[in-house]
Short mmCIF file of C-alpha atoms and ligand atoms in Angstrom, two decimals:
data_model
loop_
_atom_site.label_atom_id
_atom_site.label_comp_id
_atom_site.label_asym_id
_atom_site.label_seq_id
_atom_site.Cartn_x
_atom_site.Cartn_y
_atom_site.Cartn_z
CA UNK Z 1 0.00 0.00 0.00
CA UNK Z 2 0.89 3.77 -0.75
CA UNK Z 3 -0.30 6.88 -0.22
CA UNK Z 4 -0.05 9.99 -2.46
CA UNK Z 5 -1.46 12.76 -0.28
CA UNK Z 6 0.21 13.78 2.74
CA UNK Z 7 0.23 17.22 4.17
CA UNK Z 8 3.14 17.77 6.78
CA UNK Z 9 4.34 21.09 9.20
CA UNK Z 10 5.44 22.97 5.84
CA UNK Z 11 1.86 23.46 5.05
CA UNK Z 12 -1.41 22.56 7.17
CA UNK Z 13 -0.33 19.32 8.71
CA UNK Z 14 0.71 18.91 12.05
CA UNK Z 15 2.91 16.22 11.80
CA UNK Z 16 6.55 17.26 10.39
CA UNK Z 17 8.23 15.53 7.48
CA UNK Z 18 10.48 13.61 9.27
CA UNK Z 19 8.02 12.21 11.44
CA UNK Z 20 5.14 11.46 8.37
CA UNK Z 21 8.12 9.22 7.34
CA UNK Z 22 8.85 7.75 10.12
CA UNK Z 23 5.05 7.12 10.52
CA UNK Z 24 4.66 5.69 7.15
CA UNK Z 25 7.98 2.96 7.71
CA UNK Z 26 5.62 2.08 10.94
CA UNK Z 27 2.39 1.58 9.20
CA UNK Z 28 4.70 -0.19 6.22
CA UNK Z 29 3.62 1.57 3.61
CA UNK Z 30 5.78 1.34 0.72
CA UNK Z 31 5.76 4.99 -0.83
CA UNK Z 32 4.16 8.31 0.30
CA UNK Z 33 4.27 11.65 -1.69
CA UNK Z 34 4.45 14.71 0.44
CA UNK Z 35 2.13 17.30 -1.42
CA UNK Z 36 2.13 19.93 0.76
CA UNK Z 37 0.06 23.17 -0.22
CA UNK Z 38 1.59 25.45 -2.24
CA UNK Z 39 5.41 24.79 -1.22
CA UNK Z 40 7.97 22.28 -1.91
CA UNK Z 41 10.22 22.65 1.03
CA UNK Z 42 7.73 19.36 2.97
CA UNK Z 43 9.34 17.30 0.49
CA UNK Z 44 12.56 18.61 0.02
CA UNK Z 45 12.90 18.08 3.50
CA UNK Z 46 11.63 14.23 3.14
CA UNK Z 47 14.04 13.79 0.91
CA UNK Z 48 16.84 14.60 2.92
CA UNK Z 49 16.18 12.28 5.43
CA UNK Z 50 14.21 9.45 4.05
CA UNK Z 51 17.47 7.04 3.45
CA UNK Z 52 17.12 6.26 7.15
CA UNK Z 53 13.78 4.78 6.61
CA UNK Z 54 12.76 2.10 4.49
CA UNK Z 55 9.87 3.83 2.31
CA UNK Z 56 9.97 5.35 -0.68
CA UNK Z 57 9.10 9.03 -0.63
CA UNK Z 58 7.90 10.93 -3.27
CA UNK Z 59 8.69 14.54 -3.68
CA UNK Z 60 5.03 16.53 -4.55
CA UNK Z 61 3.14 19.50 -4.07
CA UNK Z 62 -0.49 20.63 -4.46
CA UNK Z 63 -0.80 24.04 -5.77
CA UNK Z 64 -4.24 26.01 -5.76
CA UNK Z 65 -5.26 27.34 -8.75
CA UNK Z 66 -8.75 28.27 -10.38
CA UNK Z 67 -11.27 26.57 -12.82
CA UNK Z 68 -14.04 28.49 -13.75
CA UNK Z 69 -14.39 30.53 -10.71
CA UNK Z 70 -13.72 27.15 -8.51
CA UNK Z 71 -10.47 26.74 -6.45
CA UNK Z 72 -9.50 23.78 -7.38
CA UNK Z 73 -6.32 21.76 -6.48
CA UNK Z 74 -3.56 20.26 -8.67
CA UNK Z 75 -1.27 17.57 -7.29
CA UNK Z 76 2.86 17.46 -8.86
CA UNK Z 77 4.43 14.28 -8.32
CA UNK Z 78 8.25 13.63 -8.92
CA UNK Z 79 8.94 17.20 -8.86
CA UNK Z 80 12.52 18.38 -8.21
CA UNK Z 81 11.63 20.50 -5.09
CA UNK Z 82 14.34 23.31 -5.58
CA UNK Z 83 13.21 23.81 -9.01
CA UNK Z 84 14.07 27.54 -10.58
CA UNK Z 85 11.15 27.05 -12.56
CA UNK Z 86 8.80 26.44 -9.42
CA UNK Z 87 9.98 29.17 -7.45
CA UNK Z 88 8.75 32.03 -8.81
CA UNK Z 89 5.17 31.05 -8.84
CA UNK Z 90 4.79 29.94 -5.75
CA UNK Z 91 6.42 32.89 -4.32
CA UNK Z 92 3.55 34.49 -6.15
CA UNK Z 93 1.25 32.24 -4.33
CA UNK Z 94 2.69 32.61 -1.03
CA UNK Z 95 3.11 36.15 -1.32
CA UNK Z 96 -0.89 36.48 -2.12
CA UNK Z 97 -1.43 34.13 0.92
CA UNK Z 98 0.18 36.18 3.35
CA UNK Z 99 -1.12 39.56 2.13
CA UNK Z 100 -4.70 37.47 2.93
CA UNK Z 101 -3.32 36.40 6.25
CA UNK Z 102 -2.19 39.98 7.26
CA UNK Z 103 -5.78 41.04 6.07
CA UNK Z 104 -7.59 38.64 8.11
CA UNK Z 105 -5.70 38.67 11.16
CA UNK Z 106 -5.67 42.11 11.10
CA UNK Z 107 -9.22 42.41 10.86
CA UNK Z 108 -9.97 39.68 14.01
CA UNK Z 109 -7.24 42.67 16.50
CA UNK Z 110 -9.27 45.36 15.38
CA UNK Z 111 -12.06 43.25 16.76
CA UNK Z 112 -10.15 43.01 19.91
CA UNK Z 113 -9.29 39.59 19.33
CA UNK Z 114 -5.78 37.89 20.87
CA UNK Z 115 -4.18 37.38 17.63
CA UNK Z 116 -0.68 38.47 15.97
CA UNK Z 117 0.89 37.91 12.47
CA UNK Z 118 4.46 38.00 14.05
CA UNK Z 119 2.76 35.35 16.69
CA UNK Z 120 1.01 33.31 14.23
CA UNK Z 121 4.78 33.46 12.49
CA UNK Z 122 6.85 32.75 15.26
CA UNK Z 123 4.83 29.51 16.64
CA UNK Z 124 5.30 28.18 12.84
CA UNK Z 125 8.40 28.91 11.29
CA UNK Z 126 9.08 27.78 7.82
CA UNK Z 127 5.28 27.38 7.20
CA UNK Z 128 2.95 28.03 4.40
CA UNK Z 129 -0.09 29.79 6.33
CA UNK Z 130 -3.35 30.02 5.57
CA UNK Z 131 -6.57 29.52 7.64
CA UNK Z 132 -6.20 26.56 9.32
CA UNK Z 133 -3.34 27.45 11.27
CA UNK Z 134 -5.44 30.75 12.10
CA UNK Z 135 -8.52 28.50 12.95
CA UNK Z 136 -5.89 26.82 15.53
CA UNK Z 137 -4.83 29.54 17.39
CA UNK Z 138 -8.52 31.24 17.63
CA UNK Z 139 -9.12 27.39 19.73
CA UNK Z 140 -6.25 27.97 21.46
CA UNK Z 141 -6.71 31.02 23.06
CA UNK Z 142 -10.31 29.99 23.66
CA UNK Z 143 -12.54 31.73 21.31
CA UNK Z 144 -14.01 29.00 19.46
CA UNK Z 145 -13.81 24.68 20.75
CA UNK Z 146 -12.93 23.56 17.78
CA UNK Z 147 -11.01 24.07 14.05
CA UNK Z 148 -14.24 23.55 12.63
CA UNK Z 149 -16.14 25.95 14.80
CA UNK Z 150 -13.47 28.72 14.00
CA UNK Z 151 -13.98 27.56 10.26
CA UNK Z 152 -17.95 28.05 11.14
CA UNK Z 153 -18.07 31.05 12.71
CA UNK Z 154 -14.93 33.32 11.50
CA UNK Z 155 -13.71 31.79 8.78
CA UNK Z 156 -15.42 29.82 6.18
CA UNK Z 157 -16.51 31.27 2.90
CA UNK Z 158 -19.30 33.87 3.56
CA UNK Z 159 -18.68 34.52 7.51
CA UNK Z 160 -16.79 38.08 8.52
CA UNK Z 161 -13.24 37.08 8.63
CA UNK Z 162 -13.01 35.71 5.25
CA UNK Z 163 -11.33 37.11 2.29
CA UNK Z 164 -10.50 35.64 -1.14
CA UNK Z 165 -7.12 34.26 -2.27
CA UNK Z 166 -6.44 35.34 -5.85
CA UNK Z 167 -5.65 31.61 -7.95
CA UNK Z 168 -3.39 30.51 -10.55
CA UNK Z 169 -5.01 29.46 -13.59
CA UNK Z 170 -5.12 26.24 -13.84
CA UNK Z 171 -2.76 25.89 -16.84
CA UNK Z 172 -0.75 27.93 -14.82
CA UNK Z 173 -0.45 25.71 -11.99
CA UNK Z 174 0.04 22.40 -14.47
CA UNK Z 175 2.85 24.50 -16.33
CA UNK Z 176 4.53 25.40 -13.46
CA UNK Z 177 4.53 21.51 -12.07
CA UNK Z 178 5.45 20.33 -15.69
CA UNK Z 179 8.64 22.72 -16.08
CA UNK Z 180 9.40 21.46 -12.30
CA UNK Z 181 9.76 18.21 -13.68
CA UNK Z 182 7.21 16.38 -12.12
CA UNK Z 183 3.47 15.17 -13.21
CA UNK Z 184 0.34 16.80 -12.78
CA UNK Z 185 -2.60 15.08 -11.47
CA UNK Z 186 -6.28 16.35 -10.43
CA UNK Z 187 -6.53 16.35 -6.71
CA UNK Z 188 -9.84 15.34 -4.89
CA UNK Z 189 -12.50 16.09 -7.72
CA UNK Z 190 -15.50 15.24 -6.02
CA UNK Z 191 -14.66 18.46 -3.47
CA UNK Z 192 -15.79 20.68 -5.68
CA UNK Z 193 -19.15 20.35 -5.85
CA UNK Z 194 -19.24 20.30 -9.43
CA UNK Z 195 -22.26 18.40 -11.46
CA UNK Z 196 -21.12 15.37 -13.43
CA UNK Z 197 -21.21 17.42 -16.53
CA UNK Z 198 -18.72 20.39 -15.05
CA UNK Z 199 -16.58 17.27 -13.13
CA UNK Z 200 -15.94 16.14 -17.02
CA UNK Z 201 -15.12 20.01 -18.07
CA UNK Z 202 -12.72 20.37 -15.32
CA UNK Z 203 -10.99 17.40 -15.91
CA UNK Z 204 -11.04 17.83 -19.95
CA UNK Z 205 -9.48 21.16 -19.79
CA UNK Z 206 -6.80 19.85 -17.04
CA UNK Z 207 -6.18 17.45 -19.14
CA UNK Z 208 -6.06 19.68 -22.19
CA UNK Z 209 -3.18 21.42 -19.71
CA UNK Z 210 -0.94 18.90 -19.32
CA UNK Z 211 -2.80 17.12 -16.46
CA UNK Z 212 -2.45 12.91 -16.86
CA UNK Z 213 -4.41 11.70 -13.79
CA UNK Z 214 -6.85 12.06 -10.85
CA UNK Z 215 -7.47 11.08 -7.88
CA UNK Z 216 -9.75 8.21 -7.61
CA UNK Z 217 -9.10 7.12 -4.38
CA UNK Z 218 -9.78 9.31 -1.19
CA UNK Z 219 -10.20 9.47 2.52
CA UNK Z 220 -13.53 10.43 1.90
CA UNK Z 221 -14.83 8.37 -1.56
CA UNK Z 222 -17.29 5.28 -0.65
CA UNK Z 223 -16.67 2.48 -3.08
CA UNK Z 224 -19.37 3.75 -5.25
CA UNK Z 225 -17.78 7.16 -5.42
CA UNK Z 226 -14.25 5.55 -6.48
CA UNK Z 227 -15.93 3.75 -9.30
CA UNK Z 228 -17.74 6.49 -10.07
CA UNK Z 229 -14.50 8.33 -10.77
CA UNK Z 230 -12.65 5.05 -11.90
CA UNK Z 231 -15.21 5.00 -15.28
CA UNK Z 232 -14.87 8.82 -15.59
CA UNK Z 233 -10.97 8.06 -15.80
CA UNK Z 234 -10.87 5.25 -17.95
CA UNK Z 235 -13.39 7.36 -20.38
CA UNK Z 236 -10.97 10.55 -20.37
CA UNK Z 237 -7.69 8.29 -20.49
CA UNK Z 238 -6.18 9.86 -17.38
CA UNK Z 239 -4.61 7.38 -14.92
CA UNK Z 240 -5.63 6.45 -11.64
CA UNK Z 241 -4.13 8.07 -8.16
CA UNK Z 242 -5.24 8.26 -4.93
CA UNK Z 243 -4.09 9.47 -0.98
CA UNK Z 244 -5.41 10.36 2.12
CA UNK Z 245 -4.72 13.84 2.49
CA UNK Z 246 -3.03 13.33 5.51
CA UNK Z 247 -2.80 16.58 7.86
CA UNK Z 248 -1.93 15.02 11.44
CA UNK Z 249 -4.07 16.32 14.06
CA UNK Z 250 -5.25 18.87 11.99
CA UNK Z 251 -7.77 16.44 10.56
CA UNK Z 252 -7.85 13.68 13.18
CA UNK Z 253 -10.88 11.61 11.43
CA UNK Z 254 -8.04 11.04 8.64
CA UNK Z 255 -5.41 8.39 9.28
CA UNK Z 256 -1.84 8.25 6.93
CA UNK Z 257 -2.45 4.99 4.54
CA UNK Z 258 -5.63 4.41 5.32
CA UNK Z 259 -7.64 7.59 5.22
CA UNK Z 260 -11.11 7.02 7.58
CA UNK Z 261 -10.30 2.87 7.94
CA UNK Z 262 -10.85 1.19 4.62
CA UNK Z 263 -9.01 3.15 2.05
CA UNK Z 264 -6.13 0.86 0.01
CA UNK Z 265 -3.99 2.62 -2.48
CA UNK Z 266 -2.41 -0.18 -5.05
CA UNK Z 267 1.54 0.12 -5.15
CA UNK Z 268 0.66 0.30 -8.86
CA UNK Z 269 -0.06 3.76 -8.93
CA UNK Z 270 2.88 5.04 -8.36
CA UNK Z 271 4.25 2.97 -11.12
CA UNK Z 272 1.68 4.74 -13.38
CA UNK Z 273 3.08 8.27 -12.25
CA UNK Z 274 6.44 7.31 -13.11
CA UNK Z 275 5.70 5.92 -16.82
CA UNK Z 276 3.81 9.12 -17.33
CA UNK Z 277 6.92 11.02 -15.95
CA UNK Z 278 8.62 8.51 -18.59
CA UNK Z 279 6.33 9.68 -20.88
CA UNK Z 280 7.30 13.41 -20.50
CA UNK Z 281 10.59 12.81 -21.12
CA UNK Z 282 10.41 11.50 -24.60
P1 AMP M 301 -6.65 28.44 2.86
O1 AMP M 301 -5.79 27.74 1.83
O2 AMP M 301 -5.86 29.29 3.77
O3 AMP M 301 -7.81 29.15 2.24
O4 AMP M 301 -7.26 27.26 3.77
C1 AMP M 301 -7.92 26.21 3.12
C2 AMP M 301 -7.97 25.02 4.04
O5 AMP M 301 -8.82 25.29 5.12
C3 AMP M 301 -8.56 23.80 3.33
O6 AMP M 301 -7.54 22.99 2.80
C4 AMP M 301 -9.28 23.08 4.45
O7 AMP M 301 -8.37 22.22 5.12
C5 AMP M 301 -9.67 24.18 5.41
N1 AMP M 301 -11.06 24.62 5.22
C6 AMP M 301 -11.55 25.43 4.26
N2 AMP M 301 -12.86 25.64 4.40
C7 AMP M 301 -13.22 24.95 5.53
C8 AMP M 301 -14.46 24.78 6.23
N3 AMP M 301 -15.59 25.37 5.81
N4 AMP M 301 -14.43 23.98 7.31
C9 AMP M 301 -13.30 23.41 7.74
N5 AMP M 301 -12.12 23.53 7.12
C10 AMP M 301 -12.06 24.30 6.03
FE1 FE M 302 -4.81 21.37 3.85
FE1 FE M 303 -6.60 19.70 -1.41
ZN1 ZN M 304 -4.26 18.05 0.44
#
């Protein structure tokens, strides 16, 4: 078994990469990709330390970007993380992210809220922010119970303390994945809500961009829902992935490997990645 969605400290998981490793070697999975959002420096740090542990780790990434008005996410596998050709854009990315942060945050102290940037920074260095990791501190100095409360009540789409990221286009994000080396795959594409006829748009045009797979298999896909996706695949010739989306505590109904209990990811996959990296390349 595999698993091609893990989030560690560099983004919104809680778990750093040494330790999703180290976790993975446990469970004895035989490969995990480390697709942190919107930053390569998760697996670049993997990398570094993964000879001590007998799984395979797979350097990824899952950049935002935008379909149609949609945020929608776009998974890089076998990227070189210190790519010049990645950098830039997710600079870009970050740079948007923590002009929204500064917004936000701002917004909750003039409110009177217990909240800093320059805390926020400080108690995670080296981290992609975005809301979760806002969502945590408003639990931890008491204001809301839970992530999902703060999510409720503050931050969620709609509520007063939300403000819009601005996206990558979506060819954008596949371009930026392809000139990093790697292979671009549709994260999660039941999460967006989309009716079967926009699910086939979205993946059309992503595949139209360079994208050569989706995810098929997820934490939180019921059999029917993978097969679902499986025919919708096999009808747009895009190959087969699948991963848990691993955060840590961040998500605690989500375990590494095996999502909520029953999800299997066939070693096979990755194979399929690598061809189509193979595939690139000629
Ligand atoms: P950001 O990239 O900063 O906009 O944060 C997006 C992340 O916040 C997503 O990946 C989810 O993990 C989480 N999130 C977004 N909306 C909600 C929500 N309504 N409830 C709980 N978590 C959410
Ligand atoms: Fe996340
Ligand atoms: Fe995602
Ligand atoms: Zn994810």
């Amino acid at each position: 078994m595999i698993d091609l969605h893990v989030h560690t400290t560099a983004s919104d998981g809680t778990d750093s990469p040494e330790e999703v490793v180290k976790k993975a070697e446990e469970l004895g999975l035989a490969a995990i990709a480390i697709t942190d959002h919107d930053t390569a420096s998760g697996a670049a740090a993997a990398l570094e330390i993964c000879d001590k542990y007998n799984v395979e780790v797979v350097a990824g990434i899952e950049i935002s970007a935008e379909f149609k008005g949609t945020e929608v996410h776009i998974l890089g596998y076998l990227i070189d993380p210190h790519s010049r050709a990645l950098k830039p854009v997710l600079d870009w990315v970050v740079n948007d992210r923590n002009e929204r942060n500064r917004k936000i945050v701002g917004m909750l102290e003039a409110d009177g809220y217990d909240i800093s940037l320059k805390g926020l920074e400080e108690k995670h260095p080296g981290t992609v922010l975005g809301r979760p990791h806002i969502a945590g501190w408003l639990m931890e100095k008491g204001y809301v119970s839970s992530i999902q409360q703060a999510f409720d009540e503050f931050l969620a789409d709609g509520k007063k303390y939300f403000l819009p990221r601005t996206y990558l286009p979506l060819d954008e994000a596949v371009k930026a994945i392809k000139n990093a080396g790697g292979v671009a795959v549709a994260a999660h594409p039941l999460q967006y809500m989309f009716t079967d006829e926009k699910l086939r748009d979205f993946l059309r045009t992503a595949k139209a961009a360079g994208v050569i797979g989706m995810e098929t298999m997820y934490s939180l896909y019921s059999q029917e829902e993978t097969r679902y996706l499986e025919n919708i695949a096999e009808e747009l010739s895009l190959i087969k992935t699948g991963g848990s989306d691993y955060h840590g505590s961040r998500k605690p109904n989500i375990m590494l490997g095996i999502g909520t209990g029953s999800m299997a990811v066939p070693d096979g996959y990755l194979d399929g990645i690598k061809a189509a990296k193979r595939g690139y390349q000629r």
